[in-house]
Every structure is written in C-alpha cells, then in structure tokens.
mmCIF file of C-alpha atoms in Angstrom:
data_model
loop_
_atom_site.group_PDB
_atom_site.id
_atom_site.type_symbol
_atom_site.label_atom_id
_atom_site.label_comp_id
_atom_site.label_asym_id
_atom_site.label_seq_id
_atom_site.Cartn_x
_atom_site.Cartn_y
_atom_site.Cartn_z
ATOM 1 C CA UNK A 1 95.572 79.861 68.938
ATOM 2 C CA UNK A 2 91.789 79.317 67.625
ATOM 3 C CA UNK A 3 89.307 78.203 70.408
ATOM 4 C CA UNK A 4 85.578 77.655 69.372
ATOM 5 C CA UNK A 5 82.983 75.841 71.063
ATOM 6 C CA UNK A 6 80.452 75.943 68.646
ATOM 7 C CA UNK A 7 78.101 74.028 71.451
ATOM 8 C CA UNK A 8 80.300 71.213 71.464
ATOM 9 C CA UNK A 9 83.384 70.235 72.803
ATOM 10 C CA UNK A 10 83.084 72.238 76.161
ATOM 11 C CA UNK A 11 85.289 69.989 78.326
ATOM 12 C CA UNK A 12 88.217 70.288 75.717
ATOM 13 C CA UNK A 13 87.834 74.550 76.379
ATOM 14 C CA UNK A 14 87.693 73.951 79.992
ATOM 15 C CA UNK A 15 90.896 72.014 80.122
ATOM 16 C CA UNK A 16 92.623 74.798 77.562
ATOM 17 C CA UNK A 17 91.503 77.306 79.130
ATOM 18 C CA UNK A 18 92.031 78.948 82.503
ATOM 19 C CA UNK A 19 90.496 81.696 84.959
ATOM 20 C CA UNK A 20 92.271 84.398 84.388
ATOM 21 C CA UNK A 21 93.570 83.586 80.766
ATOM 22 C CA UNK A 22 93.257 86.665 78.912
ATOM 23 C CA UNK A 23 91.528 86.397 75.371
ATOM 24 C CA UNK A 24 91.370 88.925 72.297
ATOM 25 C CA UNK A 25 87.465 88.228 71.224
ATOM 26 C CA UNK A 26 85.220 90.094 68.832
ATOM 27 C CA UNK A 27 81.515 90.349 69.127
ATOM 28 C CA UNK A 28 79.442 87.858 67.441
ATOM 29 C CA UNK A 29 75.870 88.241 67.639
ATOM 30 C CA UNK A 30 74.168 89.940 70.687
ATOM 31 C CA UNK A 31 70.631 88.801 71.418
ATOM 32 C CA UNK A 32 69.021 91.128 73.858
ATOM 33 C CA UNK A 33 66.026 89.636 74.687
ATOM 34 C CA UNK A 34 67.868 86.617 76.063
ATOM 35 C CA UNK A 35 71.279 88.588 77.483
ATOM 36 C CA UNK A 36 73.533 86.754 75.477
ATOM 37 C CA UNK A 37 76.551 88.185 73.909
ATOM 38 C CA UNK A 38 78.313 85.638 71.036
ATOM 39 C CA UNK A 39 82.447 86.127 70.697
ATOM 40 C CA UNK A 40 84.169 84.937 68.160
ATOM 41 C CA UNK A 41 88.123 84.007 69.059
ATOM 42 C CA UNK A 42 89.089 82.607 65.492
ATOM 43 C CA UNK A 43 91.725 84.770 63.882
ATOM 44 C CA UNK A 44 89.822 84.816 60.878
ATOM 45 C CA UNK A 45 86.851 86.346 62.433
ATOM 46 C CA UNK A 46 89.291 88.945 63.896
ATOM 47 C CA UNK A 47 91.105 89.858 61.114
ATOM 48 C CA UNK A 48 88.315 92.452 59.944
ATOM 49 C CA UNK A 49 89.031 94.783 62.672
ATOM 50 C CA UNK A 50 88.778 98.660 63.415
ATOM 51 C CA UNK A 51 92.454 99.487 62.956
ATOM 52 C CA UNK A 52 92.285 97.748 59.305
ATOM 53 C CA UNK A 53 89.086 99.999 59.069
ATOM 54 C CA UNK A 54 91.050 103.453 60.312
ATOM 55 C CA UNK A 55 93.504 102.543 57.394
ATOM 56 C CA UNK A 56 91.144 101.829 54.565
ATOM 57 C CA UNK A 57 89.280 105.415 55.767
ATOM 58 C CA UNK A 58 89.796 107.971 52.558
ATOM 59 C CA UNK A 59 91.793 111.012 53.235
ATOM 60 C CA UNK A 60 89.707 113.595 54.360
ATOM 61 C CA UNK A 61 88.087 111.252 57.338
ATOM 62 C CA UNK A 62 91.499 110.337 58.740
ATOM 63 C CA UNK A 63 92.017 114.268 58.621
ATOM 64 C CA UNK A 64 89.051 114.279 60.727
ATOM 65 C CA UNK A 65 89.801 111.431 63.552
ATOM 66 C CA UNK A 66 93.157 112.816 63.255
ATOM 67 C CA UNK A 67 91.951 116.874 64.255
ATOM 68 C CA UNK A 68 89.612 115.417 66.585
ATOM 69 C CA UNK A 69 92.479 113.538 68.760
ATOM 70 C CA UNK A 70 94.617 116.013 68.527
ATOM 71 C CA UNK A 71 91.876 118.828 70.116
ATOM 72 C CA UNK A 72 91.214 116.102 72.652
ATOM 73 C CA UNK A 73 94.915 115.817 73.588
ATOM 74 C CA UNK A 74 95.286 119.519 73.432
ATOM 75 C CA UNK A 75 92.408 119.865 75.833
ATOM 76 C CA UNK A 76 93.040 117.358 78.004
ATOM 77 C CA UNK A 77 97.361 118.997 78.601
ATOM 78 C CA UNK A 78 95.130 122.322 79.420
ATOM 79 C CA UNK A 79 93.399 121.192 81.664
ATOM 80 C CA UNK A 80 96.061 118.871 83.485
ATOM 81 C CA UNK A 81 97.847 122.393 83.327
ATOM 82 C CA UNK A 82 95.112 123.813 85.303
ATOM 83 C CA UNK A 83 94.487 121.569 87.984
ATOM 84 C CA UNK A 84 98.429 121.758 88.393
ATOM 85 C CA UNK A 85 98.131 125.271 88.787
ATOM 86 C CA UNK A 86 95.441 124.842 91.232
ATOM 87 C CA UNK A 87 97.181 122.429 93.602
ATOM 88 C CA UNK A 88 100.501 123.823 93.702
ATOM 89 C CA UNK A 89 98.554 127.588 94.683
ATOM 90 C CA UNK A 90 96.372 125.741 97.531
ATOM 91 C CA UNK A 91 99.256 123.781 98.608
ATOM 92 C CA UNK A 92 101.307 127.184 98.824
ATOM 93 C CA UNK A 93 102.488 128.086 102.675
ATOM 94 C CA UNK A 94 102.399 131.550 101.656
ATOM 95 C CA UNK A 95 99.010 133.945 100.999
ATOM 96 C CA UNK A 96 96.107 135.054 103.253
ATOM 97 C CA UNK A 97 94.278 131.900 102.760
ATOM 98 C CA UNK A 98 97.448 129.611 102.871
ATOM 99 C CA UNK A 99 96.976 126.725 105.216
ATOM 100 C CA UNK A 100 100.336 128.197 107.277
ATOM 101 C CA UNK A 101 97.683 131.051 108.419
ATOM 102 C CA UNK A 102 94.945 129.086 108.683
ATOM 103 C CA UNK A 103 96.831 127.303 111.698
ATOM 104 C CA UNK A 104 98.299 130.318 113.035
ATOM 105 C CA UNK A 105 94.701 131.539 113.615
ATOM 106 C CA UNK A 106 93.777 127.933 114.477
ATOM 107 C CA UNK A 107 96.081 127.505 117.063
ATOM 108 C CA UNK A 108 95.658 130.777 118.730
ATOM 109 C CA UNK A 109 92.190 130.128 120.388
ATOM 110 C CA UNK A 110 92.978 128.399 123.370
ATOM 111 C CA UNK A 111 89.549 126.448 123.936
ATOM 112 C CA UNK A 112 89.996 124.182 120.833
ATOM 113 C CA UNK A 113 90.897 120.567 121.974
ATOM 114 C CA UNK A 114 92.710 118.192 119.628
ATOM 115 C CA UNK A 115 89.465 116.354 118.368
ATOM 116 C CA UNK A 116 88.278 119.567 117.414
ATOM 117 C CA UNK A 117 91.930 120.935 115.795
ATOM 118 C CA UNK A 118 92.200 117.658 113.754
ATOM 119 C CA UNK A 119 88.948 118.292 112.161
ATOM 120 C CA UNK A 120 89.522 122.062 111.264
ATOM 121 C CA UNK A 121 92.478 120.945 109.438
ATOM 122 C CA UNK A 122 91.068 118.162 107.830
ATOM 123 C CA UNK A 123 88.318 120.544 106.767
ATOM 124 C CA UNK A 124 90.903 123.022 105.746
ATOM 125 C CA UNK A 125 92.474 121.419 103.385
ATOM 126 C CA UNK A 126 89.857 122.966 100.794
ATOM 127 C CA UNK A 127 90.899 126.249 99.733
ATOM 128 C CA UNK A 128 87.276 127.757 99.955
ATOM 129 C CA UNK A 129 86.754 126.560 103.908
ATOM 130 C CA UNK A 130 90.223 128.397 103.911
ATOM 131 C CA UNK A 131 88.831 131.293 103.017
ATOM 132 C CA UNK A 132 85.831 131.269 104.369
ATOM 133 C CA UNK A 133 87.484 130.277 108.043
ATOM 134 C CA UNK A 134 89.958 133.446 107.685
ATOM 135 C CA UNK A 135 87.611 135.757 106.547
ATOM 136 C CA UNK A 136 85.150 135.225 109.782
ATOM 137 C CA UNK A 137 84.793 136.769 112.783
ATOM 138 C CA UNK A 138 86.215 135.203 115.665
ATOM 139 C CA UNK A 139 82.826 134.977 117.641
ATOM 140 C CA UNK A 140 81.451 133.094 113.916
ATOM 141 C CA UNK A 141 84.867 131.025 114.393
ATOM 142 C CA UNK A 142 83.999 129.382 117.019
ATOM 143 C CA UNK A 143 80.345 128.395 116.621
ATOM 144 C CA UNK A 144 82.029 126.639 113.408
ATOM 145 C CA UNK A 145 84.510 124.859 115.135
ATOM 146 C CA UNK A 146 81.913 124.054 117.682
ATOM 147 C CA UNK A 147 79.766 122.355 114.930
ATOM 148 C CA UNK A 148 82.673 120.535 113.434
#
C-alpha cells in the first residue's frame, strides 16, 4: 500500500499506521543543514531501485561485483576457519599451556583461597595468561595471584 503525507493528511497516517509497523522507504531529499531526511513510500518512487540497477550493469561490471563478493566470501570462510582453529586448540585439555595444567599447577599451592582460585581461572581462560602463568617461577606465581 502507498502512504504519503505530503504535509497534509497526518491524522489519516497516524490512524494507518502503527509503532512498530515496518515500512520499505527510499530516500527522498536529505537537507543537512536542517537534519531532515525525506522518504518516499510510493511504489512508484521505489521501483527505480539498486537491484534493477545491478541488472541493467554491462557485463564486465557485474564480473566485477561478482569477483569482489566472491573474494569477500572466500575471505571471510578463512578466517571463520581460523578462529575455529584457534578455539578448539585453547579449549584443548591436552598441551603445556592447556587449561587442565594450568589447574594442576593452580591447585597445588596451598595458600590460594577460593576468591583468589576463581579469578586465576577466569583470567586463564586466555591462552597467553596460560602461558605466561606456566612459564613463571613459582615465587613470580604468587605475587601474580596476589595482585589478582
């Protein structure tokens, strides 16, 4: 359906309309100096839009869009493929850095209290306080725990 204002008529939108209606609108007119934006809701007005454009494109700038998605979408499985990688190795109970180890060592001092403990492994959920926490010395250990 077409709704318009056109600065007149307002009550007969407000009773059409409702908050939370959802609308397909196209940009009108913006006038920055007054931070107004004009939309247009008529299906005429919207009939001159960007997926008409895409298709009216000549061949060799669809090619374009078309390589350009695709090395998006290539990129983007890498890169899903490497953060996959990278959870499933610091979520591994196995390894000298592995959180398993981590509260083996943990739980063999006997002055750490359980406000302490709870922090260390909230803390060691990042691989790199992992390994930092394993590699040090047990007197460094404990002055970290201490500031925790």
């Amino acid at each position: 359906e077409d709704y318009t204002d056109d600065w007149r008529e307002v009550t007969d939108l407000t009773e059409k309309l409702h908050e939370g209606d959802v609308l397909t609108c196209r940009i009108k007119s913006i006038q920055k100096n007054r931070y107004q934006v004009f939309l247009t809701c008529r299906e005429s007005d919207m009939r001159n839009n960007r997926f008409q454009n895409y298709q009216n494109m000549d061949q060799s700038r669809a090619l374009e869009v078309s390589d350009a998605i695709r090395s998006l979408a290539e990129t983007f499985y890498a890169r899903t493929n490497v953060l996959s990688q990278q959870f499933v190795n610091a979520s591994s109970s196995s390894g000298p850095y592995s959180i398993a180890k981590c509260i083996q060592v943990l739980e063999s001092i006997e002055e750490v209290n359980m406000q302490t403990y709870l922090k260390a492994i909230e803390k060691l959920q990042d691989k790199r306080w992992r390994e930092t926490f394993i590699e040090m010395s047990a007197y460094c250990r404990m002055g970290w725990l201490a500031s925790l």
